Structures are given as C-alpha cells and as structure tokens.
Short mmCIF file of C-alpha atoms in Angstrom, two decimals:
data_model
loop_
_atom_site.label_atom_id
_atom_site.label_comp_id
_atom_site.label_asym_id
_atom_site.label_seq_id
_atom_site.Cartn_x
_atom_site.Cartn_y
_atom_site.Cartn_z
CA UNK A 1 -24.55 -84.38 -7.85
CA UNK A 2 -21.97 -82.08 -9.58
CA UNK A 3 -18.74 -83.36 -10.80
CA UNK A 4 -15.72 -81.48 -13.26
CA UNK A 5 -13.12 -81.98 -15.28
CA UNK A 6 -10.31 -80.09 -12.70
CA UNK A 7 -7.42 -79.57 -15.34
CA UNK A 8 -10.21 -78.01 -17.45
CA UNK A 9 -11.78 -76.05 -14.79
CA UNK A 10 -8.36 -73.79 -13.02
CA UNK A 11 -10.67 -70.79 -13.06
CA UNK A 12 -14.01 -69.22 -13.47
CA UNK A 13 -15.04 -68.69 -17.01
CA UNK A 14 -15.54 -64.88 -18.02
CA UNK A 15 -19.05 -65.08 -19.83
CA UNK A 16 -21.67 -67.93 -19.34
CA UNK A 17 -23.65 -68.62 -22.47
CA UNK A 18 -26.99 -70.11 -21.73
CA UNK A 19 -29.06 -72.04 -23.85
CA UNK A 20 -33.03 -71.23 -23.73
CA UNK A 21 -35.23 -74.47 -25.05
CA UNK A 22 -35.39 -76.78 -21.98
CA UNK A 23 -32.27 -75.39 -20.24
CA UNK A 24 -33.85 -72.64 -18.62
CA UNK A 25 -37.33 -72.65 -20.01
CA UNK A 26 -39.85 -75.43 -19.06
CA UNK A 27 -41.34 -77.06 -22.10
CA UNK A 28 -43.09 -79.98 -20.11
CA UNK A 29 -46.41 -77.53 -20.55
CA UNK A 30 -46.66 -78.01 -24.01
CA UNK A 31 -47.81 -81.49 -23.49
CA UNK A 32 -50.71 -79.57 -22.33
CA UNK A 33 -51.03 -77.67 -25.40
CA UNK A 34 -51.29 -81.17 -27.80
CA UNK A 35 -53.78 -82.64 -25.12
CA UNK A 36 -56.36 -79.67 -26.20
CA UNK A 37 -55.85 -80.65 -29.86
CA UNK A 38 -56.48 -83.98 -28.97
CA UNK A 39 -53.27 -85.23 -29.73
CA UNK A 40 -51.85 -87.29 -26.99
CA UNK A 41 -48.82 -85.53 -23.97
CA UNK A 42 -46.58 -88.21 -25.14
CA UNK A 43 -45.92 -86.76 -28.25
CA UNK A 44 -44.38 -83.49 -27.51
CA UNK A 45 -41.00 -84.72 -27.07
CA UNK A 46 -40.60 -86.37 -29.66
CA UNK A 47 -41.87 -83.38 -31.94
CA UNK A 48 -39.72 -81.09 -30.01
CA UNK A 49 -36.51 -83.39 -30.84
CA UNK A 50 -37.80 -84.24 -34.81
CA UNK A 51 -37.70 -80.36 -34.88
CA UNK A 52 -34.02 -80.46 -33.85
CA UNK A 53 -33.14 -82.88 -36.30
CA UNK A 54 -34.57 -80.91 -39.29
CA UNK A 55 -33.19 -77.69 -37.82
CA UNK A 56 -29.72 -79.27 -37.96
CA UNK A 57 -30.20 -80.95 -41.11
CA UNK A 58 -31.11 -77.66 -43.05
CA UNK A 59 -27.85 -76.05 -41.24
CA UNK A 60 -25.80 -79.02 -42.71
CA UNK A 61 -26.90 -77.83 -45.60
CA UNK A 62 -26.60 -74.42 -45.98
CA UNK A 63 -29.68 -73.17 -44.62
CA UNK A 64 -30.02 -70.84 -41.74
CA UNK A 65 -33.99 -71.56 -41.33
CA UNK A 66 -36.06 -69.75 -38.48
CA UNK A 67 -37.02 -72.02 -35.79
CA UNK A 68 -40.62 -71.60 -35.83
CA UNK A 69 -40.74 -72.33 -39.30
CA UNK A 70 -39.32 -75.43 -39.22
CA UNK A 71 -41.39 -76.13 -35.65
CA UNK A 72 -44.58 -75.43 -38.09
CA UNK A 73 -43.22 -78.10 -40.34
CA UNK A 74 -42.89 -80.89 -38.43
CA UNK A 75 -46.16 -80.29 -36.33
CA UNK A 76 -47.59 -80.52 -39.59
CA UNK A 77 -46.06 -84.05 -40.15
CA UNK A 78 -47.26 -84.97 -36.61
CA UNK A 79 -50.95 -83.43 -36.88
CA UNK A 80 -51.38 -84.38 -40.46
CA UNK A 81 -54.48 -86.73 -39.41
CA UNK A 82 -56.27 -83.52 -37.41
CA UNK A 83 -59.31 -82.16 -39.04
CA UNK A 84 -58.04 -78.73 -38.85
CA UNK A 85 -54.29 -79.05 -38.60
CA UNK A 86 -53.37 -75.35 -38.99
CA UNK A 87 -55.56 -74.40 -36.08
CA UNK A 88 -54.04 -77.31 -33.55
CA UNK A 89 -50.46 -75.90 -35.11
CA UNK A 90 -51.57 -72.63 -34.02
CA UNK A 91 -52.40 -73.61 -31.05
CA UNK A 92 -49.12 -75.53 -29.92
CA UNK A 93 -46.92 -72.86 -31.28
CA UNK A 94 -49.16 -70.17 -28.80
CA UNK A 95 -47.66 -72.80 -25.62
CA UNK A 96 -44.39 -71.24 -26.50
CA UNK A 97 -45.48 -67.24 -25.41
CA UNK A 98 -46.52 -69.00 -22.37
CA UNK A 99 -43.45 -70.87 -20.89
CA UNK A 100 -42.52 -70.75 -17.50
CA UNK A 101 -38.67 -71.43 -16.14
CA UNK A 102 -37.76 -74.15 -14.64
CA UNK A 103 -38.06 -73.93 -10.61
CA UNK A 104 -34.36 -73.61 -10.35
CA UNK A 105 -33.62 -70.94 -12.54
CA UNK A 106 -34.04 -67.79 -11.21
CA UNK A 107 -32.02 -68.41 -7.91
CA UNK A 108 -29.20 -69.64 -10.21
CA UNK A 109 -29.42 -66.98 -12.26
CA UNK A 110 -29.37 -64.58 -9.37
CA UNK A 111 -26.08 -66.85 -7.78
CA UNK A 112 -24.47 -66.81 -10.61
CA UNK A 113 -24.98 -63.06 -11.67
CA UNK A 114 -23.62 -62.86 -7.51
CA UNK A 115 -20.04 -64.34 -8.50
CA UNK A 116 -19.94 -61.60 -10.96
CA UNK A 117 -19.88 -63.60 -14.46
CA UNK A 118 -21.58 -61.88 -17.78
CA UNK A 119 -24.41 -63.49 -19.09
CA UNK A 120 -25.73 -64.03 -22.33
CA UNK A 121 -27.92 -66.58 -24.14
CA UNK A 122 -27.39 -68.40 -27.29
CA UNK A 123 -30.85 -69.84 -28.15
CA UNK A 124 -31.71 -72.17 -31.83
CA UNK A 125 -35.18 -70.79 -30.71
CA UNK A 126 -36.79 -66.88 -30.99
CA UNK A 127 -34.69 -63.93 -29.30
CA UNK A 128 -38.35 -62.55 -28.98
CA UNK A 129 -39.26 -65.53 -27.59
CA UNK A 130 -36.56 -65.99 -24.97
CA UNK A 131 -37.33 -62.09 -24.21
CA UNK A 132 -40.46 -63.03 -23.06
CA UNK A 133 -39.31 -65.58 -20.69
CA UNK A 134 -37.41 -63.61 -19.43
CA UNK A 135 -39.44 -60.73 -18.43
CA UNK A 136 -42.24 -63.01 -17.34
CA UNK A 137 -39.48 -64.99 -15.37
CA UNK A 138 -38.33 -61.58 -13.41
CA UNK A 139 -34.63 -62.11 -14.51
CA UNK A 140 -33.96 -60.24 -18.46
CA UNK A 141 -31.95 -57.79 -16.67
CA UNK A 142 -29.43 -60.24 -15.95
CA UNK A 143 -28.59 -61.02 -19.16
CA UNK A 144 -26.22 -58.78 -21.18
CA UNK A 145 -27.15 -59.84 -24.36
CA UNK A 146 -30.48 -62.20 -25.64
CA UNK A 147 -28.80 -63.86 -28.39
CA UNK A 148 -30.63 -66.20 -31.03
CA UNK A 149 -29.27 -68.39 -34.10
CA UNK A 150 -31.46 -66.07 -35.97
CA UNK A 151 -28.71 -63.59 -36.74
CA UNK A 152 -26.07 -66.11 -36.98
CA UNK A 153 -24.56 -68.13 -40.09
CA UNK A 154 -26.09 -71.02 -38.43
CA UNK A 155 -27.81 -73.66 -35.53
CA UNK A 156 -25.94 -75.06 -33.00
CA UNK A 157 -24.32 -77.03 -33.02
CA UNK A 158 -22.54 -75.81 -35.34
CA UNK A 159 -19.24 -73.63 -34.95
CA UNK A 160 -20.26 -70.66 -36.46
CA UNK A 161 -23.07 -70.10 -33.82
CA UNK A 162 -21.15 -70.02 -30.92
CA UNK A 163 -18.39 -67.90 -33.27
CA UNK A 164 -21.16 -65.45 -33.06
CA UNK A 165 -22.09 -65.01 -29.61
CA UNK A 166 -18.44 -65.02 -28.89
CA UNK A 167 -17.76 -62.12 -31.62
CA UNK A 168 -20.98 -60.18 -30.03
CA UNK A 169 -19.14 -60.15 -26.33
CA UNK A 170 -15.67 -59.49 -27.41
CA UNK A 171 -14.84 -62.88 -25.52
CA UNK A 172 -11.88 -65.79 -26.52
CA UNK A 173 -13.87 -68.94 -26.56
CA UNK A 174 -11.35 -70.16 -23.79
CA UNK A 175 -13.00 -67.34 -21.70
CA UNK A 176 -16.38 -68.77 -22.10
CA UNK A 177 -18.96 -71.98 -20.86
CA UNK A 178 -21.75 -73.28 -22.19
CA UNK A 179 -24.27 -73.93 -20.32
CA UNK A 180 -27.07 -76.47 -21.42
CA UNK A 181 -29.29 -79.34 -20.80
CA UNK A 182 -28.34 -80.79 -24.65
CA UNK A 183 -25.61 -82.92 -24.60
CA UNK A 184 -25.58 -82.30 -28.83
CA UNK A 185 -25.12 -78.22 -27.44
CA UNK A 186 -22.17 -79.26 -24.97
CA UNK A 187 -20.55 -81.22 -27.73
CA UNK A 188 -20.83 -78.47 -30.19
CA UNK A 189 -19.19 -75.86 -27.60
CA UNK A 190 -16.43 -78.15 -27.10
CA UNK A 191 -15.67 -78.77 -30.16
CA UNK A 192 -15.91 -74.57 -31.02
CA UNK A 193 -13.51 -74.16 -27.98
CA UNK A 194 -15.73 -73.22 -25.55
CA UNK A 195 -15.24 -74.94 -21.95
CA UNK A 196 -19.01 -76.29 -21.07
CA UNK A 197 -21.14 -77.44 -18.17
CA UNK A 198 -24.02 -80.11 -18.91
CA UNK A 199 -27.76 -79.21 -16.56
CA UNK A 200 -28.65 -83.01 -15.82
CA UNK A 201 -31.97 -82.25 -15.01
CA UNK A 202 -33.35 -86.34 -15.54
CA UNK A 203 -30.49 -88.05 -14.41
CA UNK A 204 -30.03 -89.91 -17.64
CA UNK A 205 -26.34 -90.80 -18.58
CA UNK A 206 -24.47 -88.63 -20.49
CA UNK A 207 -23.64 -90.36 -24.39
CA UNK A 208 -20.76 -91.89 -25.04
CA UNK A 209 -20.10 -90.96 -28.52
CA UNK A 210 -20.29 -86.98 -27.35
CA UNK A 211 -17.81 -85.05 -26.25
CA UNK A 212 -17.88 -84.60 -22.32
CA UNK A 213 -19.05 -81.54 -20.57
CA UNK A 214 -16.12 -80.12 -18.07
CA UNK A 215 -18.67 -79.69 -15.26
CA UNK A 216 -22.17 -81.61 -14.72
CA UNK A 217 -24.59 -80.30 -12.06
CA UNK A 218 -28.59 -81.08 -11.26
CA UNK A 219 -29.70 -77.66 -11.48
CA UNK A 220 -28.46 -73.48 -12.12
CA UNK A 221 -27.96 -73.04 -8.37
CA UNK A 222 -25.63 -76.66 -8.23
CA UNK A 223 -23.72 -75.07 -11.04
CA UNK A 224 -23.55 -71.81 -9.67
CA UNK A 225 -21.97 -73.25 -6.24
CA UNK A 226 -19.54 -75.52 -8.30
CA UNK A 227 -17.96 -71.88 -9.76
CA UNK A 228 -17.52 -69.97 -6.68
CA UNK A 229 -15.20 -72.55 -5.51
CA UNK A 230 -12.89 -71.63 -8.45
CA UNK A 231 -10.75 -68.91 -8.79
CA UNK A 232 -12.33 -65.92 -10.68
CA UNK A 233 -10.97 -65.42 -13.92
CA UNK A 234 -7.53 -62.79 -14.04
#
C-alpha cells in the first residue's frame, strides 16, 4: 500500500535523508545476540526503544550523548541480573558490526538513486557504524554524505539535527524528505520543515498524536515508485 498527501507532494524532493536504525538496517538479528547471553529474543525491542527514550531525554536536556554510550547504559539496566554483565553487553553491542539491510533496500536504493535524487543519511546511531552497512550492503556509493547525530547539536528528533544535515547539503528543508520507519523521526522532520515519507514495514497504524508523514509506502522500492510519478524537482 502507498498513499500521499497530494497538495504536499507537487514534485519530487531534491535530497532524500534516510534514517539508518531499523529503516534500512535489520535489527531483528540482535534478538539473536541476547539469546547467546541467555537473555530472552523478546527483549531486544524493548531495549532498543528504552535506548531511544534516554537518548532523547539527555537531548532535552542539553546533552548531545553518543549512541553507544547510552546503548551500554541501558543494556546494563536490562542485564543487571547476568553474572558477567559487561561481557553479555559486549556481546550485544558486537550484533551491531554485523547488521544486514532489510531485503528491500538495496533495489530501492538503486530505484531511487535511478530517478536521480541525492542521498544522504541522518542516523541517532554511529556514522562508522552505518559505513559498515553500507559497504557490507553493496550500496555506500550511493550515498553522498553518511551523516550521524554525532556531529550535530543534537538527536532527532530534534530540530537542530535535521538543521544539520540540511546545512551539510546546501538544501532548503522544503527541498528535502525524510525517510524513516519512526513515526517520532517523521514527526520531528515535519515539524523542522522537512516534507517526509513513513516505511510501514509491520503494518501497524500510524499514531494519532504525531504529525502525519506526506507519503506512506511498505518498502524503499514502493516509495521509490510513488516518486517517479511526480514531477522532478525545477
């Protein structure tokens, strides 16, 4: 299914700025990662999304803090009963060198790089990490720029981050779309200016209380056929 917004979507955006953590990486393998700790699949979600939470909650409060510091953390709080918890910690935070994409990404990546649009990424997570990805993934040389929080004022959502990838590609946020499987990330773009298209990769509904993406689509190559109907960008 892909649907849009049409009065927000009368043209092609210039630049595409892709999140990394879930969006185009696939993070179901950790699971497999707490399982050889002996910590039950289950729980990777929710660590992944506690992480999030104190990640935004430092950047609320002034503090830019690296994301695998703050992943540490709260793997701490959710191994604290292991025997050895800085080994198991270890061990999770390895899963992350190891990522695959998602199935879908690197023929959407390669239809979308087609219709001519720059790409960059705008990741809460490791630029080195993302790098990785990508060069295990085949696709880093479609990406102008590998852009991480890092060197930012801040996370997303907040404005500042997007500010930042925006200032690196000499782009108008009206030029630009998010692209992301976080509705939090699609808010945050919308409310920076960006335009924004949500990857509904479960088919859970889309909150309320969030501002709405301008374009939903199942997967990369779903999005990347929703642009070509439009008319590139003058």
């Amino acid at each position: 299914m892909t649907s849009a917004t049409p009065s927000a979507l009368d043209r092609r955006p210039r630049l595409l700025v892709l999140d990394v953590n879930e969006t185009l990486s696939d993070m179901t393998h950790l699971g497999d990662r707490f399982v050889e700790v002996g910590v039950p699949p289950y729980l990777a979600a929710p660590w992944f999304a506690g992480l999030l939470r104190d990640g935004f909650a430092l950047a609320v409060t002034g503090r830019n803090a690296a994301f695998a510091d703050v992943a540490r953390s709260s793997l701490h709080t959710v191994l604290h009963d292991k025997a050895n918890v800085e080994a198991a910690t270890r061990h999770i935070m390895a899963g992350f060198l190891a990522l695959p994409l998602h199935d879908d990404v690197r023929d959407g990546i390669q239809a979308l790089r087609a219709l001519g649009l720059r790409l960059v990424t705008l990741s809460n997570g490791s630029a080195d990490i993302a790098e990785g990805l990508f060069e295990r993934g085949g696709i880093r040389d479609a990406f102008e720029h590998v852009l991480s929080v890092e060197d930012a004022p801040a996370w997303k959502p907040a404005a500042s981050a997007y500010a930042y990838a925006l200032g690196k590609c000499g782009v108008a946020a009206e030029d630009a779309m998010l692209v992301a499987v976080h509705p939090w990330d699609v808010h945050g773009a919308k409310a920076a200016g960006l335009r924004a298209a949500w990857i509904d990769r479960t088919g859970a509904p889309y909150p309320d209380a969030m501002e709405p993406a301008d374009l939903v689509a199942r997967s990369l190559p779903a999005l990347a056929a929703h642009l070509e109907e439009l008319p590139a960008a003058k």
